[in-house]
Amino acid sequence: MKNAIIKQYSKSSLQLSMKWQAIWLTTALLCCYAVGSAAADALPVITLEKGLKIVTEKSRVVKIAGFGESIAESDVHVARSALLPRIDASAGHTNLAHQPAMTFNGMAINTS
């Protein structure tokens, strides 16, 4: 049953939901911090818009999810590269001043 539910969601939708969970969690933490420090007048008030901007710029989880997207995009490029033509070439040359030989029972035997 659990595997059927997991297969139902695609990888990108899970990544997207993880992003939103991270954003909401960080926003909630920022709001709790703002409420807890409301007694101190020296601290600035953070609006929801400003808080979301801070979260999206500095959140570790959001950055990791963004890197996951760029990795997936690179994988797509690698997979599509198999559809492009490919040319392979190889060459070799040996240049010897003297032909190699070995001596066996007094006889010279060429080795190449």
Short mmCIF file of C-alpha atoms in Angstrom, two decimals:
data_model
loop_
_atom_site.label_atom_id
_atom_site.label_comp_id
_atom_site.label_asym_id
_atom_site.label_seq_id
_atom_site.Cartn_x
_atom_site.Cartn_y
_atom_site.Cartn_z
CA MET A 1 0.00 0.00 0.00
CA LYS A 2 2.80 2.40 0.95
CA ASN A 3 4.72 1.71 -2.28
CA ALA A 4 1.61 2.39 -4.36
CA ILE A 5 1.17 5.78 -2.72
CA ILE A 6 4.83 6.68 -3.23
CA LYS A 7 4.74 5.68 -6.91
CA GLN A 8 1.69 7.89 -7.37
CA TYR A 9 3.75 11.07 -6.93
CA SER A 10 6.42 12.05 -9.38
CA LYS A 11 9.90 13.10 -8.27
CA SER A 12 9.37 16.73 -9.23
CA SER A 13 6.12 17.06 -7.30
CA LEU A 14 7.81 15.64 -4.20
CA GLN A 15 10.67 18.12 -4.61
CA LEU A 16 8.18 20.95 -5.02
CA SER A 17 6.26 19.93 -1.91
CA MET A 18 9.54 19.69 0.02
CA LYS A 19 10.36 23.25 -1.05
CA TRP A 20 7.05 24.55 0.20
CA GLN A 21 7.38 22.63 3.45
CA ALA A 22 10.80 24.18 3.97
CA ILE A 23 9.50 27.65 3.16
CA TRP A 24 6.54 27.35 5.51
CA LEU A 25 8.63 25.84 8.29
CA THR A 26 11.21 28.59 8.06
CA THR A 27 8.49 31.24 7.87
CA ALA A 28 6.85 29.81 10.97
CA LEU A 29 10.17 29.87 12.80
CA LEU A 30 10.75 33.46 11.74
CA CYS A 31 7.26 34.42 12.93
CA CYS A 32 7.85 32.71 16.29
CA TYR A 33 11.13 34.55 16.59
CA ALA A 34 9.43 37.85 15.71
CA VAL A 35 6.64 37.24 18.27
CA GLY A 36 9.15 36.22 20.93
CA SER A 37 11.23 39.30 20.38
CA ALA A 38 8.29 41.70 20.04
CA ALA A 39 9.01 43.02 23.53
CA ALA A 40 12.37 44.33 22.40
CA ASP A 41 11.77 47.60 20.55
CA ALA A 42 15.26 47.63 19.03
CA LEU A 43 14.49 44.73 16.66
CA PRO A 44 12.85 45.55 13.32
CA VAL A 45 9.47 44.12 12.38
CA ILE A 46 9.61 41.56 9.59
CA THR A 47 6.68 41.47 7.20
CA LEU A 48 5.50 38.24 5.61
CA GLU A 49 6.85 39.31 2.22
CA LYS A 50 10.25 40.19 3.66
CA GLY A 51 10.32 36.97 5.69
CA LEU A 52 9.60 34.85 2.62
CA LYS A 53 12.35 36.68 0.74
CA ILE A 54 14.83 35.94 3.53
CA VAL A 55 13.73 32.31 3.65
CA THR A 56 14.11 31.75 -0.08
CA GLU A 57 17.54 33.39 -0.14
CA LYS A 58 19.11 31.81 2.94
CA SER A 59 17.32 28.52 3.59
CA ARG A 60 19.62 25.50 3.34
CA VAL A 61 16.77 23.16 2.40
CA VAL A 62 15.59 25.45 -0.41
CA LYS A 63 19.15 25.71 -1.76
CA ILE A 64 19.52 21.92 -1.69
CA ALA A 65 16.23 21.52 -3.57
CA GLY A 66 17.41 24.07 -6.15
CA PHE A 67 20.63 22.13 -6.66
CA GLY A 68 18.56 18.97 -7.08
CA GLU A 69 16.68 20.63 -9.93
CA SER A 70 19.91 21.67 -11.68
CA ILE A 71 21.30 18.14 -11.28
CA ALA A 72 18.15 16.69 -12.83
CA GLU A 73 18.42 19.17 -15.70
CA SER A 74 22.04 18.09 -16.29
CA ASP A 75 20.92 14.46 -16.32
CA VAL A 76 18.41 15.31 -19.05
CA HIS A 77 21.21 16.85 -21.15
CA VAL A 78 23.35 13.75 -20.68
CA ALA A 79 20.46 11.47 -21.66
CA ARG A 80 19.70 13.53 -24.77
CA SER A 81 23.35 13.50 -25.84
CA ALA A 82 22.92 9.82 -26.79
CA LEU A 83 20.67 10.99 -29.62
CA LEU A 84 23.46 13.07 -31.19
CA PRO A 85 25.92 11.60 -33.71
CA ARG A 86 29.25 10.39 -32.40
CA ILE A 87 32.61 10.12 -34.16
CA ASP A 88 35.52 8.18 -32.70
CA ALA A 89 38.99 7.93 -34.24
CA SER A 90 42.20 6.27 -33.19
CA ALA A 91 45.68 6.05 -34.72
CA GLY A 92 49.00 4.61 -33.70
CA HIS A 93 52.57 4.53 -35.01
CA THR A 94 55.81 3.09 -33.73
CA ASN A 95 59.08 4.49 -35.02
CA LEU A 96 62.17 2.45 -34.13
CA ALA A 97 65.76 3.26 -35.19
CA HIS A 98 66.70 -0.44 -34.91
CA GLN A 99 64.45 -3.44 -35.16
CA PRO A 100 64.12 -5.09 -31.73
CA ALA A 101 65.53 -8.59 -31.51
CA MET A 102 66.48 -11.18 -28.94
CA THR A 103 69.21 -13.78 -28.91
CA PHE A 104 68.22 -17.37 -28.25
CA ASN A 105 70.90 -20.11 -28.39
CA GLY A 106 73.14 -17.88 -30.48
CA MET A 107 70.38 -17.01 -33.00
CA ALA A 108 69.05 -13.46 -33.38
CA ILE A 109 65.24 -13.50 -33.50
CA ASN A 110 63.34 -10.38 -34.51
CA THR A 111 60.57 -9.54 -32.06
CA SER A 112 58.61 -7.17 -34.23
#
